[in-house]
One Martini backbone bead per residue (centre of mass of N, CA, C, O) as a GRO file, in nm:
protein
  116
    1MET     BB    1  13.778  17.795   2.243
    2ALA     BB    2  13.539  17.811   2.038
    3PHE     BB    3  13.185  17.909   2.015
    4ILE     BB    4  13.139  17.678   1.760
    5VAL     BB    5  13.119  17.425   1.897
    6ALA     BB    6  12.997  17.115   1.895
    7ARG     BB    7  12.889  16.877   2.092
    8ALA     BB    8  12.973  16.631   1.918
    9ALA     BB    9  13.266  16.729   1.870
   10LEU     BB   10  13.351  16.733   2.163
   11ILE     BB   11  13.301  16.433   2.222
   12ALA     BB   12  13.487  16.325   1.996
   13THR     BB   13  13.744  16.457   2.129
   14LEU     BB   14  13.695  16.394   2.464
   15GLY     BB   15  13.455  16.237   2.514
   16GLN     BB   16  13.294  16.134   2.771
   17PRO     BB   17  13.163  16.258   3.032
   18SER     BB   18  13.137  16.225   3.374
   19LYS     BB   19  12.906  16.447   3.335
   20SER     BB   20  12.549  16.514   3.281
   21GLY     BB   21  12.315  16.795   3.225
   22ARG     BB   22  12.086  17.010   3.382
   23ASN     BB   23  12.057  17.320   3.484
   24ASP     BB   24  11.900  17.589   3.651
   25VAL     BB   25  11.917  17.765   3.354
   26GLY     BB   26  11.889  17.549   3.100
   27LEU     BB   27  12.163  17.408   3.066
   28ASN     BB   28  12.384  17.192   2.902
   29GLU     BB   29  12.609  16.967   3.057
   30LEU     BB   30  12.967  16.909   3.033
   31ASP     BB   31  13.158  16.713   3.265
   32TYR     BB   32  13.531  16.691   3.305
   33GLY     BB   33  13.603  16.831   3.597
   34ASN     BB   34  13.806  17.076   3.482
   35VAL     BB   35  13.556  17.110   3.275
   36VAL     BB   36  13.268  17.311   3.165
   37TYR     BB   37  13.006  17.269   2.933
   38ARG     BB   38  12.756  17.498   2.789
   39PHE     BB   39  12.431  17.443   2.641
   40GLN     BB   40  12.194  17.479   2.438
   41ASP     BB   41  11.941  17.309   2.292
   42CYS     BB   42  12.057  17.387   1.994
   43GLY     BB   43  12.396  17.366   2.059
   44ARG     BB   44  12.495  17.625   2.176
   45LEU     BB   45  12.763  17.774   2.302
   46GLU     BB   46  12.804  17.960   2.618
   47GLU     BB   47  13.002  17.798   2.828
   48VAL     BB   48  13.327  17.797   3.012
   49THR     BB   49  13.455  17.609   3.287
   50THR     BB   50  13.748  17.679   3.496
   51GLN     BB   51  14.045  17.652   3.640
   52ALA     BB   52  14.217  17.982   3.729
   53PRO     BB   53  14.486  18.106   3.892
   54LEU     BB   54  14.576  18.200   3.596
   55LEU     BB   55  14.550  18.482   3.370
   56ILE     BB   56  14.503  18.583   3.033
   57VAL     BB   57  14.429  18.935   2.980
   58GLY     BB   58  14.518  19.010   2.710
   59GLN     BB   59  14.826  19.156   2.822
   60ALA     BB   60  14.760  19.023   3.097
   61THR     BB   61  14.864  18.885   3.408
   62VAL     BB   62  14.629  18.718   3.633
   63GLY     BB   63  14.541  18.658   3.937
   64PHE     BB   64  14.268  18.559   4.095
   65ASP     BB   65  14.307  18.752   4.348
   66ALA     BB   66  14.312  19.011   4.118
   67LEU     BB   67  14.060  19.003   3.923
   68ALA     BB   68  13.849  19.196   4.039
   69ALA     BB   69  14.022  19.452   4.030
   70PHE     BB   70  14.085  19.440   3.732
   71VAL     BB   71  13.798  19.449   3.619
   72ARG     BB   72  13.709  19.714   3.759
   73SER     BB   73  13.946  19.887   3.615
   74GLU     BB   74  13.902  19.770   3.290
   75ASP     BB   75  13.565  19.745   3.325
   76SER     BB   76  13.299  19.963   3.311
   77GLY     BB   77  13.075  19.715   3.247
   78ALA     BB   78  13.078  19.585   3.500
   79PHE     BB   79  12.893  19.326   3.689
   80GLU     BB   80  12.652  19.203   3.926
   81ARG     BB   81  12.546  18.847   3.959
   82ALA     BB   82  12.472  18.606   4.169
   83GLY     BB   83  12.785  18.656   4.287
   84PHE     BB   84  12.891  18.767   4.018
   85LEU     BB   85  13.146  18.874   3.809
   86VAL     BB   86  13.099  19.068   3.511
   87SER     BB   87  13.278  19.074   3.184
   88PRO     BB   88  13.226  19.193   2.876
   89ARG     BB   89  13.509  19.260   2.768
   90PHE     BB   90  13.632  18.955   2.861
   91GLY     BB   91  13.419  18.720   2.898
   92LEU     BB   92  13.348  18.705   3.221
   93ALA     BB   93  13.281  18.483   3.507
   94PHE     BB   94  13.285  18.525   3.874
   95ASP     BB   95  13.359  18.415   4.206
   96PRO     BB   96  13.557  18.565   4.435
   97GLY     BB   97  13.481  18.335   4.671
   98GLU     BB   98  13.567  18.103   4.437
   99PRO     BB   99  13.838  17.977   4.383
  100CYS     BB  100  13.934  17.957   4.027
  101TRP     BB  101  13.659  17.990   3.896
  102VAL     BB  102  13.605  18.033   3.541
  103THR     BB  103  13.395  18.201   3.298
  104ALA     BB  104  13.340  18.171   2.968
  105LEU     BB  105  13.176  18.397   2.742
  106ALA     BB  106  12.959  18.445   2.520
  107ALA     BB  107  12.858  18.732   2.379
  108HIS     BB  108  12.546  18.644   2.346
  109CYS     BB  109  12.513  18.605   2.689
  110ILE     BB  110  12.527  18.874   2.849
  111GLY     BB  111  12.222  18.944   2.859
  112GLU     BB  112  12.145  18.710   3.047
  113TRP     BB  113  12.305  18.816   3.288
  114ARG     BB  114  12.164  19.091   3.311
  115ALA     BB  115  11.868  18.951   3.359
  116LEU     BB  116  11.908  18.817   3.651
   0.00000   0.00000   0.00000
């Protein structure tokens, strides 16, 4: 999904989420159970989180259990914040200790993660 989708368009396509609300960092969440979309107040999509036991990252297929090692070896700009490993190169954030949840990040929000 492109990070240009509008909240209203997402709801029109997927229907009403099972839960919605504001998270601890001030993003508005639409929780569909297997995927969570997070938006700024202005409606810009920031993050999409889903369970991903297996990911296709660039040309590689990586199991979640090997994702941290892969990111550390392939993204020299990777950093850790608040228990998450963040990969600017691949646009991902995940907690290696919480299997299978991976967050896709819009490029414009990497700075927000760095600032945490």
